[in-house]
PDB file of C-alpha atoms in Angstrom:
ATOM      1  CA  UNK A  16     -83.672-231.795 -59.912  1.00 43.00           C
ATOM      2  CA  UNK A  17     -84.866-228.462 -58.475  1.00 43.00           C
ATOM      3  CA  UNK A  18     -83.050-226.042 -56.530  1.00 44.00           C
ATOM      4  CA  UNK A  19     -85.661-225.428 -54.404  1.00 44.00           C
ATOM      5  CA  UNK A  20     -88.222-227.972 -52.713  1.00 45.00           C
ATOM      6  CA  UNK A  21     -91.596-227.484 -50.830  1.00 42.00           C
ATOM      7  CA  UNK A  22     -91.731-230.809 -48.473  1.00 41.00           C
ATOM      8  CA  UNK A  23     -95.187-231.108 -46.208  1.00 41.00           C
ATOM      9  CA  UNK A  24     -94.024-230.298 -42.431  1.00 40.00           C
ATOM     10  CA  UNK A  25     -94.801-232.943 -40.198  1.00 40.00           C
ATOM     11  CA  UNK A  26     -98.651-233.983 -39.834  1.00 41.00           C
ATOM     12  CA  UNK A  27     -99.927-230.724 -38.947  1.00 35.00           C
ATOM     13  CA  UNK A  28    -103.104-232.442 -37.501  1.00 36.00           C
ATOM     14  CA  UNK A  29    -100.949-234.008 -34.165  1.00 42.00           C
ATOM     15  CA  UNK A  30    -101.244-232.152 -31.020  1.00 37.00           C
ATOM     16  CA  UNK A  31     -97.925-231.704 -30.902  1.00 45.00           C
ATOM     17  CA  UNK A  32     -97.409-230.511 -34.275  1.00 50.00           C
ATOM     18  CA  UNK A  33     -94.606-227.974 -35.030  1.00 60.00           C
ATOM     19  CA  UNK A  34     -96.035-224.084 -34.514  1.00 80.00           C
ATOM     20  CA  UNK A  35     -94.642-221.879 -37.624  1.00 84.00           C
ATOM     21  CA  UNK A  36     -96.485-219.358 -35.287  1.00 88.00           C
ATOM     22  CA  UNK A  37     -95.489-220.022 -31.969  1.00 91.00           C
ATOM     23  CA  UNK A  38     -91.502-220.439 -33.458  1.00 93.00           C
ATOM     24  CA  UNK A  39     -91.834-216.747 -35.336  1.00 93.00           C
ATOM     25  CA  UNK A  40     -93.306-215.128 -31.979  1.00 95.00           C
ATOM     26  CA  UNK A  41     -90.784-216.456 -30.102  1.00 96.00           C
ATOM     27  CA  UNK A  42     -88.092-215.574 -32.650  1.00 97.00           C
ATOM     28  CA  UNK A  43     -89.326-212.062 -32.599  1.00 97.00           C
ATOM     29  CA  UNK A  44     -89.366-211.180 -28.594  1.00 97.00           C
ATOM     30  CA  UNK A  45     -85.828-212.439 -28.573  1.00 98.00           C
ATOM     31  CA  UNK A  46     -85.045-209.755 -31.239  1.00 98.00           C
ATOM     32  CA  UNK A  47     -87.136-207.051 -29.484  1.00 97.00           C
ATOM     33  CA  UNK A  48     -84.898-207.716 -26.234  1.00 97.00           C
ATOM     34  CA  UNK A  49     -82.560-204.575 -25.564  1.00 97.00           C
ATOM     35  CA  UNK A  50     -79.362-204.044 -27.920  1.00 97.00           C
ATOM     36  CA  UNK A  51     -77.247-204.834 -24.679  1.00 97.00           C
ATOM     37  CA  UNK A  52     -79.182-207.650 -23.417  1.00 97.00           C
ATOM     38  CA  UNK A  53     -78.640-209.163 -26.899  1.00 98.00           C
ATOM     39  CA  UNK A  54     -74.592-208.509 -26.864  1.00 97.00           C
ATOM     40  CA  UNK A  55     -74.662-210.566 -23.505  1.00 97.00           C
ATOM     41  CA  UNK A  56     -75.114-213.632 -25.997  1.00 98.00           C
ATOM     42  CA  UNK A  57     -72.641-213.045 -28.908  1.00 97.00           C
ATOM     43  CA  UNK A  58     -71.994-216.095 -30.751  1.00 95.00           C
ATOM     44  CA  UNK A  59     -69.052-218.228 -29.315  1.00 94.00           C
ATOM     45  CA  UNK A  60     -68.364-221.304 -30.498  1.00 92.00           C
ATOM     46  CA  UNK A  61     -71.007-220.543 -33.163  1.00 92.00           C
ATOM     47  CA  UNK A  62     -73.934-220.303 -30.687  1.00 96.00           C
ATOM     48  CA  UNK A  63     -75.965-216.941 -29.973  1.00 98.00           C
ATOM     49  CA  UNK A  64     -76.306-213.930 -31.444  1.00 98.00           C
ATOM     50  CA  UNK A  65     -74.595-211.852 -34.873  1.00 96.00           C
ATOM     51  CA  UNK A  66     -75.488-208.260 -34.793  1.00 95.00           C
ATOM     52  CA  UNK A  67     -76.875-206.571 -38.025  1.00 93.00           C
ATOM     53  CA  UNK A  68     -73.697-206.584 -40.675  1.00 89.00           C
ATOM     54  CA  UNK A  69     -71.650-209.276 -38.942  1.00 88.00           C
ATOM     55  CA  UNK A  70     -71.263-210.946 -42.036  1.00 84.00           C
ATOM     56  CA  UNK A  71     -70.985-211.154 -45.402  1.00 82.00           C
ATOM     57  CA  UNK A  72     -71.929-213.652 -47.172  1.00 88.00           C
ATOM     58  CA  UNK A  73     -71.019-213.016 -50.825  1.00 84.00           C
ATOM     59  CA  UNK A  74     -67.721-212.496 -50.125  1.00 79.00           C
ATOM     60  CA  UNK A  75     -67.084-210.476 -53.287  1.00 80.00           C
ATOM     61  CA  UNK A  76     -68.874-207.633 -52.328  1.00 81.00           C
ATOM     62  CA  UNK A  77     -67.255-204.364 -51.181  1.00 70.00           C
ATOM     63  CA  UNK A  78     -69.985-203.568 -49.204  1.00 78.00           C
ATOM     64  CA  UNK A  79     -70.530-203.463 -45.759  1.00 79.00           C
ATOM     65  CA  UNK A  80     -71.964-206.522 -43.645  1.00 86.00           C
ATOM     66  CA  UNK A  81     -75.820-207.762 -44.033  1.00 91.00           C
ATOM     67  CA  UNK A  82     -78.433-206.307 -42.825  1.00 92.00           C
ATOM     68  CA  UNK A  83     -79.812-208.951 -40.482  1.00 95.00           C
ATOM     69  CA  UNK A  84     -79.156-210.453 -36.528  1.00 97.00           C
ATOM     70  CA  UNK A  85     -79.475-213.629 -36.007  1.00 97.00           C
ATOM     71  CA  UNK A  86     -79.524-215.841 -33.431  1.00 98.00           C
ATOM     72  CA  UNK A  87     -77.983-219.940 -33.549  1.00 98.00           C
ATOM     73  CA  UNK A  88     -79.146-222.424 -31.518  1.00 98.00           C
ATOM     74  CA  UNK A  89     -76.911-225.981 -32.509  1.00 98.00           C
ATOM     75  CA  UNK A  90     -76.799-229.448 -31.128  1.00 97.00           C
ATOM     76  CA  UNK A  91     -78.316-230.189 -27.636  1.00 97.00           C
ATOM     77  CA  UNK A  92     -75.966-232.481 -26.757  1.00 92.00           C
ATOM     78  CA  UNK A  93     -72.572-230.740 -26.250  1.00 90.00           C
ATOM     79  CA  UNK A  94     -73.760-227.899 -23.232  1.00 91.00           C
ATOM     80  CA  UNK A  95     -72.447-225.222 -25.780  1.00 97.00           C
ATOM     81  CA  UNK A  96     -75.719-223.172 -26.600  1.00 98.00           C
ATOM     82  CA  UNK A  97     -76.013-220.002 -25.270  1.00 98.00           C
ATOM     83  CA  UNK A  98     -80.009-219.500 -23.845  1.00 98.00           C
ATOM     84  CA  UNK A  99     -81.905-215.828 -22.666  1.00 97.00           C
ATOM     85  CA  UNK A 100     -82.707-215.644 -19.146  1.00 96.00           C
ATOM     86  CA  UNK A 101     -86.381-217.740 -18.331  1.00 96.00           C
ATOM     87  CA  UNK A 102     -87.677-214.612 -17.072  1.00 96.00           C
ATOM     88  CA  UNK A 103     -87.246-212.345 -19.655  1.00 95.00           C
ATOM     89  CA  UNK A 104     -88.499-214.988 -22.228  1.00 97.00           C
ATOM     90  CA  UNK A 105     -90.391-217.555 -20.235  1.00 95.00           C
ATOM     91  CA  UNK A 106     -90.512-221.057 -21.907  1.00 94.00           C
ATOM     92  CA  UNK A 107     -88.055-219.754 -24.479  1.00 96.00           C
ATOM     93  CA  UNK A 108     -85.249-222.119 -24.176  1.00 96.00           C
ATOM     94  CA  UNK A 109     -87.671-225.107 -24.214  1.00 94.00           C
ATOM     95  CA  UNK A 110     -89.593-224.016 -27.453  1.00 94.00           C
ATOM     96  CA  UNK A 111     -86.062-224.083 -29.271  1.00 96.00           C
ATOM     97  CA  UNK A 112     -85.102-227.002 -27.916  1.00 96.00           C
ATOM     98  CA  UNK A 113     -88.713-228.775 -28.836  1.00 94.00           C
ATOM     99  CA  UNK A 114     -88.245-227.732 -32.170  1.00 95.00           C
ATOM    100  CA  UNK A 115     -84.760-228.319 -32.549  1.00 96.00           C
ATOM    101  CA  UNK A 116     -86.179-231.725 -32.007  1.00 95.00           C
ATOM    102  CA  UNK A 117     -88.980-232.027 -34.424  1.00 93.00           C
ATOM    103  CA  UNK A 118     -87.031-230.315 -37.045  1.00 95.00           C
ATOM    104  CA  UNK A 119     -83.990-233.056 -36.801  1.00 96.00           C
ATOM    105  CA  UNK A 120     -86.287-235.173 -37.239  1.00 94.00           C
ATOM    106  CA  UNK A 121     -88.003-234.158 -40.321  1.00 93.00           C
ATOM    107  CA  UNK A 122     -84.480-234.139 -41.866  1.00 96.00           C
ATOM    108  CA  UNK A 123     -83.678-237.237 -41.023  1.00 96.00           C
ATOM    109  CA  UNK A 124     -87.120-238.072 -43.010  1.00 95.00           C
ATOM    110  CA  UNK A 125     -86.284-236.138 -46.060  1.00 95.00           C
ATOM    111  CA  UNK A 126     -82.393-237.356 -46.131  1.00 97.00           C
ATOM    112  CA  UNK A 127     -83.896-241.122 -46.445  1.00 96.00           C
ATOM    113  CA  UNK A 128     -85.948-239.925 -49.714  1.00 95.00           C
ATOM    114  CA  UNK A 129     -83.799-238.545 -51.082  1.00 95.00           C
ATOM    115  CA  UNK A 130     -81.450-241.675 -50.497  1.00 96.00           C
ATOM    116  CA  UNK A 131     -83.754-243.458 -51.980  1.00 95.00           C
ATOM    117  CA  UNK A 132     -84.396-241.307 -55.289  1.00 94.00           C
ATOM    118  CA  UNK A 133     -80.458-242.115 -55.252  1.00 94.00           C
ATOM    119  CA  UNK A 134     -81.387-245.726 -55.657  1.00 93.00           C
ATOM    120  CA  UNK A 135     -79.463-245.709 -52.714  1.00 95.00           C
ATOM    121  CA  UNK A 136     -80.641-247.774 -49.310  1.00 96.00           C
ATOM    122  CA  UNK A 137     -82.837-245.046 -47.520  1.00 95.00           C
ATOM    123  CA  UNK A 138     -80.535-244.804 -44.141  1.00 97.00           C
ATOM    124  CA  UNK A 139     -77.266-244.661 -46.609  1.00 97.00           C
ATOM    125  CA  UNK A 140     -76.561-241.282 -44.554  1.00 97.00           C
ATOM    126  CA  UNK A 141     -76.478-243.057 -41.499  1.00 97.00           C
ATOM    127  CA  UNK A 142     -74.191-245.597 -42.599  1.00 96.00           C
ATOM    128  CA  UNK A 143     -71.932-243.035 -43.711  1.00 96.00           C
ATOM    129  CA  UNK A 144     -71.767-241.166 -40.565  1.00 97.00           C
ATOM    130  CA  UNK A 145     -73.802-238.339 -41.601  1.00 97.00           C
ATOM    131  CA  UNK A 146     -76.106-238.748 -38.863  1.00 97.00           C
ATOM    132  CA  UNK A 147     -74.161-239.681 -36.120  1.00 96.00           C
ATOM    133  CA  UNK A 148     -73.875-236.056 -34.241  1.00 96.00           C
ATOM    134  CA  UNK A 149     -74.899-233.964 -36.947  1.00 97.00           C
ATOM    135  CA  UNK A 150     -74.323-230.490 -37.017  1.00 97.00           C
ATOM    136  CA  UNK A 151     -77.467-229.141 -37.224  1.00 98.00           C
ATOM    137  CA  UNK A 152     -78.707-225.485 -36.137  1.00 98.00           C
ATOM    138  CA  UNK A 153     -81.202-223.120 -35.698  1.00 98.00           C
ATOM    139  CA  UNK A 154     -81.150-220.107 -36.980  1.00 98.00           C
ATOM    140  CA  UNK A 155     -83.400-217.390 -35.692  1.00 98.00           C
ATOM    141  CA  UNK A 156     -83.333-214.448 -38.442  1.00 98.00           C
ATOM    142  CA  UNK A 157     -84.613-210.800 -38.109  1.00 98.00           C
ATOM    143  CA  UNK A 158     -84.673-208.548 -41.296  1.00 97.00           C
ATOM    144  CA  UNK A 159     -85.152-205.239 -40.255  1.00 94.00           C
ATOM    145  CA  UNK A 160     -87.605-202.920 -42.614  1.00 90.00           C
ATOM    146  CA  UNK A 161     -85.560-200.742 -45.066  1.00 74.00           C
ATOM    147  CA  UNK A 162     -82.918-199.232 -42.635  1.00 65.00           C
ATOM    148  CA  UNK A 163     -80.490-197.912 -45.620  1.00 61.00           C
ATOM    149  CA  UNK A 164     -80.806-194.585 -46.774  1.00 58.00           C
ATOM    150  CA  UNK A 165     -78.060-194.634 -48.537  1.00 60.00           C
ATOM    151  CA  UNK A 166     -77.189-195.364 -52.641  1.00 60.00           C
ATOM    152  CA  UNK A 167     -75.053-198.371 -51.776  1.00 68.00           C
ATOM    153  CA  UNK A 168     -76.913-201.561 -52.022  1.00 75.00           C
ATOM    154  CA  UNK A 169     -77.464-203.427 -49.198  1.00 82.00           C
ATOM    155  CA  UNK A 170     -79.215-206.862 -49.223  1.00 92.00           C
ATOM    156  CA  UNK A 171     -80.480-208.893 -46.009  1.00 93.00           C
ATOM    157  CA  UNK A 172     -78.916-211.711 -47.039  1.00 93.00           C
ATOM    158  CA  UNK A 173     -76.385-211.549 -50.208  1.00 93.00           C
ATOM    159  CA  UNK A 174     -75.970-214.037 -52.230  1.00 93.00           C
ATOM    160  CA  UNK A 175     -75.026-217.558 -50.815  1.00 93.00           C
ATOM    161  CA  UNK A 176     -75.602-221.380 -51.038  1.00 94.00           C
ATOM    162  CA  UNK A 177     -75.872-223.147 -47.697  1.00 96.00           C
ATOM    163  CA  UNK A 178     -73.147-225.470 -46.835  1.00 95.00           C
ATOM    164  CA  UNK A 179     -74.110-228.832 -45.550  1.00 96.00           C
ATOM    165  CA  UNK A 180     -77.387-231.350 -46.456  1.00 97.00           C
ATOM    166  CA  UNK A 181     -80.427-229.702 -46.682  1.00 97.00           C
ATOM    167  CA  UNK A 182     -81.846-226.721 -44.866  1.00 97.00           C
ATOM    168  CA  UNK A 183     -85.551-226.364 -43.740  1.00 96.00           C
ATOM    169  CA  UNK A 184     -87.174-222.906 -43.612  1.00 95.00           C
ATOM    170  CA  UNK A 185     -90.035-221.154 -42.849  1.00 93.00           C
ATOM    171  CA  UNK A 186     -90.791-217.343 -43.350  1.00 94.00           C
ATOM    172  CA  UNK A 187     -93.754-214.948 -41.305  1.00 93.00           C
ATOM    173  CA  UNK A 188     -95.398-214.626 -44.552  1.00 93.00           C
ATOM    174  CA  UNK A 189     -93.174-211.080 -45.697  1.00 94.00           C
ATOM    175  CA  UNK A 190     -91.255-211.605 -49.430  1.00 94.00           C
ATOM    176  CA  UNK A 191     -87.977-210.610 -50.065  1.00 95.00           C
ATOM    177  CA  UNK A 192     -86.237-214.509 -50.628  1.00 96.00           C
ATOM    178  CA  UNK A 193     -84.723-215.466 -53.956  1.00 96.00           C
ATOM    179  CA  UNK A 194     -83.311-217.752 -55.754  1.00 95.00           C
ATOM    180  CA  UNK A 195     -80.983-218.223 -58.857  1.00 95.00           C
ATOM    181  CA  UNK A 196     -81.305-221.978 -60.920  1.00 92.00           C
ATOM    182  CA  UNK A 197     -78.442-221.163 -62.642  1.00 91.00           C
ATOM    183  CA  UNK A 198     -75.959-219.996 -60.745  1.00 89.00           C
ATOM    184  CA  UNK A 199     -73.093-220.419 -63.090  1.00 86.00           C
ATOM    185  CA  UNK A 200     -74.814-218.600 -65.856  1.00 89.00           C
ATOM    186  CA  UNK A 201     -74.007-214.303 -66.054  1.00 90.00           C
ATOM    187  CA  UNK A 202     -75.873-212.343 -65.855  1.00 92.00           C
ATOM    188  CA  UNK A 203     -78.042-214.105 -63.227  1.00 92.00           C
ATOM    189  CA  UNK A 204     -81.520-214.334 -63.043  1.00 95.00           C
ATOM    190  CA  UNK A 205     -83.261-214.019 -59.645  1.00 96.00           C
ATOM    191  CA  UNK A 206     -86.819-215.824 -59.130  1.00 95.00           C
ATOM    192  CA  UNK A 207     -88.968-214.874 -55.787  1.00 96.00           C
ATOM    193  CA  UNK A 208     -89.740-217.791 -53.625  1.00 94.00           C
ATOM    194  CA  UNK A 209     -93.493-216.916 -52.384  1.00 89.00           C
ATOM    195  CA  UNK A 210     -94.351-218.231 -48.560  1.00 83.00           C
ATOM    196  CA  UNK A 211     -96.996-221.287 -48.635  1.00 82.00           C
ATOM    197  CA  UNK A 212     -98.279-222.233 -45.563  1.00 80.00           C
ATOM    198  CA  UNK A 213     -97.905-225.480 -44.413  1.00 78.00           C
ATOM    199  CA  UNK A 214     -94.609-226.541 -45.732  1.00 84.00           C
ATOM    200  CA  UNK A 215     -90.959-225.808 -45.785  1.00 90.00           C
ATOM    201  CA  UNK A 216     -88.817-224.325 -48.284  1.00 93.00           C
ATOM    202  CA  UNK A 217     -85.932-227.159 -48.979  1.00 94.00           C
ATOM    203  CA  UNK A 218     -82.261-226.141 -50.123  1.00 94.00           C
ATOM    204  CA  UNK A 219     -79.992-228.481 -51.622  1.00 95.00           C
ATOM    205  CA  UNK A 220     -76.565-227.664 -49.252  1.00 96.00           C
ATOM    206  CA  UNK A 221     -72.992-227.605 -51.012  1.00 96.00           C
ATOM    207  CA  UNK A 222     -72.481-231.391 -49.638  1.00 97.00           C
ATOM    208  CA  UNK A 223     -75.087-232.847 -51.088  1.00 97.00           C
ATOM    209  CA  UNK A 224     -74.197-231.232 -54.318  1.00 97.00           C
ATOM    210  CA  UNK A 225     -71.187-232.744 -53.628  1.00 97.00           C
ATOM    211  CA  UNK A 226     -72.168-235.945 -52.750  1.00 97.00           C
ATOM    212  CA  UNK A 227     -74.178-235.968 -55.770  1.00 97.00           C
ATOM    213  CA  UNK A 228     -71.569-234.840 -58.158  1.00 97.00           C
ATOM    214  CA  UNK A 229     -73.809-231.834 -59.256  1.00 94.00           C
ATOM    215  CA  UNK A 230     -77.262-233.824 -59.718  1.00 94.00           C
ATOM    216  CA  UNK A 231     -78.901-232.425 -56.526  1.00 95.00           C
ATOM    217  CA  UNK A 232     -77.203-228.985 -56.687  1.00 94.00           C
ATOM    218  CA  UNK A 233     -76.813-226.305 -53.721  1.00 94.00           C
ATOM    219  CA  UNK A 234     -79.235-223.432 -53.997  1.00 91.00           C
ATOM    220  CA  UNK A 235     -78.105-220.144 -54.773  1.00 95.00           C
ATOM    221  CA  UNK A 236     -79.998-217.695 -52.733  1.00 96.00           C
ATOM    222  CA  UNK A 237     -80.412-214.079 -51.621  1.00 96.00           C
ATOM    223  CA  UNK A 238     -82.382-212.250 -49.632  1.00 96.00           C
ATOM    224  CA  UNK A 239     -83.494-208.882 -50.598  1.00 94.00           C
ATOM    225  CA  UNK A 240     -83.444-205.814 -47.727  1.00 91.00           C
ATOM    226  CA  UNK A 241     -87.080-205.649 -46.945  1.00 92.00           C
ATOM    227  CA  UNK A 242     -89.609-202.352 -46.367  1.00 90.00           C
ATOM    228  CA  UNK A 243     -91.129-203.990 -42.845  1.00 94.00           C
ATOM    229  CA  UNK A 244     -89.678-206.207 -40.414  1.00 96.00           C
ATOM    230  CA  UNK A 245     -89.542-209.847 -41.779  1.00 96.00           C
ATOM    231  CA  UNK A 246     -88.563-213.068 -39.572  1.00 97.00           C
ATOM    232  CA  UNK A 247     -87.459-216.120 -40.662  1.00 96.00           C
ATOM    233  CA  UNK A 248     -85.910-219.663 -38.899  1.00 96.00           C
ATOM    234  CA  UNK A 249     -83.404-222.002 -41.251  1.00 97.00           C
ATOM    235  CA  UNK A 250     -82.862-225.144 -39.916  1.00 97.00           C
ATOM    236  CA  UNK A 251     -79.235-226.144 -41.182  1.00 97.00           C
ATOM    237  CA  UNK A 252     -77.883-229.970 -40.835  1.00 97.00           C
ATOM    238  CA  UNK A 253     -74.455-230.788 -42.038  1.00 97.00           C
ATOM    239  CA  UNK A 254     -73.117-234.004 -41.256  1.00 98.00           C
ATOM    240  CA  UNK A 255     -71.152-234.718 -38.556  1.00 98.00           C
ATOM    241  CA  UNK A 256     -67.798-233.736 -38.149  1.00 96.00           C
ATOM    242  CA  UNK A 257     -65.312-236.632 -39.481  1.00 97.00           C
ATOM    243  CA  UNK A 258     -68.030-237.314 -41.908  1.00 98.00           C
ATOM    244  CA  UNK A 259     -65.983-237.824 -45.457  1.00 97.00           C
ATOM    245  CA  UNK A 260     -68.149-236.090 -48.712  1.00 97.00           C
ATOM    246  CA  UNK A 261     -67.224-238.005 -51.354  1.00 97.00           C
ATOM    247  CA  UNK A 262     -69.237-238.700 -54.721  1.00 96.00           C
ATOM    248  CA  UNK A 263     -71.275-241.254 -54.916  1.00 95.00           C
ATOM    249  CA  UNK A 264     -70.235-243.904 -57.491  1.00 92.00           C
ATOM    250  CA  UNK A 265     -73.677-243.799 -58.711  1.00 90.00           C
ATOM    251  CA  UNK A 266     -73.025-240.082 -59.673  1.00 94.00           C
ATOM    252  CA  UNK A 267     -69.774-240.565 -61.406  1.00 92.00           C
ATOM    253  CA  UNK A 268     -68.935-242.150 -64.712  1.00 90.00           C
ATOM    254  CA  UNK A 269     -66.120-241.922 -67.089  1.00 90.00           C
ATOM    255  CA  UNK A 270     -67.307-239.223 -68.998  1.00 91.00           C
ATOM    256  CA  UNK A 271     -68.564-237.388 -65.796  1.00 92.00           C
ATOM    257  CA  UNK A 272     -66.249-237.529 -63.414  1.00 95.00           C
ATOM    258  CA  UNK A 273     -66.327-236.069 -59.822  1.00 95.00           C
ATOM    259  CA  UNK A 274     -66.348-232.754 -59.986  1.00 94.00           C
ATOM    260  CA  UNK A 275     -65.331-231.912 -56.235  1.00 95.00           C
ATOM    261  CA  UNK A 276     -62.802-233.699 -54.079  1.00 95.00           C
ATOM    262  CA  UNK A 277     -63.091-235.973 -51.018  1.00 96.00           C
ATOM    263  CA  UNK A 278     -63.489-233.733 -48.203  1.00 97.00           C
ATOM    264  CA  UNK A 279     -64.057-233.851 -44.370  1.00 97.00           C
ATOM    265  CA  UNK A 280     -67.362-232.069 -43.157  1.00 97.00           C
ATOM    266  CA  UNK A 281     -65.525-230.062 -40.247  1.00 96.00           C
ATOM    267  CA  UNK A 282     -62.866-228.824 -42.714  1.00 97.00           C
ATOM    268  CA  UNK A 283     -65.368-227.370 -45.148  1.00 95.00           C
ATOM    269  CA  UNK A 284     -67.605-225.962 -42.682  1.00 95.00           C
ATOM    270  CA  UNK A 285     -64.384-224.479 -40.961  1.00 93.00           C
ATOM    271  CA  UNK A 286     -63.495-222.563 -44.133  1.00 92.00           C
ATOM    272  CA  UNK A 287     -66.663-221.591 -45.532  1.00 88.00           C
ATOM    273  CA  UNK A 288     -67.173-219.821 -41.988  1.00 85.00           C
ATOM    274  CA  UNK A 289     -63.551-218.419 -41.986  1.00 86.00           C
ATOM    275  CA  UNK A 290     -64.730-215.915 -44.895  1.00 83.00           C
ATOM    276  CA  UNK A 291     -68.358-215.507 -44.493  1.00 77.00           C
ATOM    277  CA  UNK A 292     -67.207-213.770 -41.183  1.00 72.00           C
ATOM    278  CA  UNK A 293     -63.566-212.268 -42.632  1.00 66.00           C
ATOM    279  CA  UNK A 294     -61.533-214.157 -40.292  1.00 60.00           C
TER     280      UNK A 294
END
């Protein structure tokens, strides 16, 4: 099973089609605001703005944090999201809420295909409670052009895997994203991931690896520090917080027992966030 897949975007001929260009443009509009305005929306409840170097995804590194800034938009049902003022960014909130709904719909369809590929019922992930109240987040990402004048190696995003089920990713076409197919081997071999017009890049997350006992492997990836500004938008899909992630019976045998213990989704997420932000 490949670590990164290309998955066609929602019907591009539809009048209410998903617009990558508009989403990237609106993201750029936010990051162009003065830092004082962005810091008014600094992250709370894992929603809002994170500044340059605020996180380090590869916790084994001794360098400073990753060279990116971001903005999180979480589930639309709990009223915890933070929003810039309408007069500063007209229609920005509406754009993000609409795209959150469309991306969640696309992920739901993708998960049904994954279930069928595992010879499960197509609504398997709904039946196990993963999609009751999924912890689904849009993350807008801005990687500034090369800011590093020192000899210290700084990444736009250091090597990591995503935490949840699957991630949909779109970019502005500026290169920088790389994957490592054999994450357990040393030295690691990194491959560039090309941008493909009209498609998502799909990352498998850690919890999907746990369900499938490594049949679907979570994607180890990183972003090199770009020479010019780079924008991307990720849609992270995590199971509902009380969902138990445990090896599927069809993915283990006596000779291949479960590699990961059962875990509640929220417990795994909280531990990964704690390590990433050094809490």
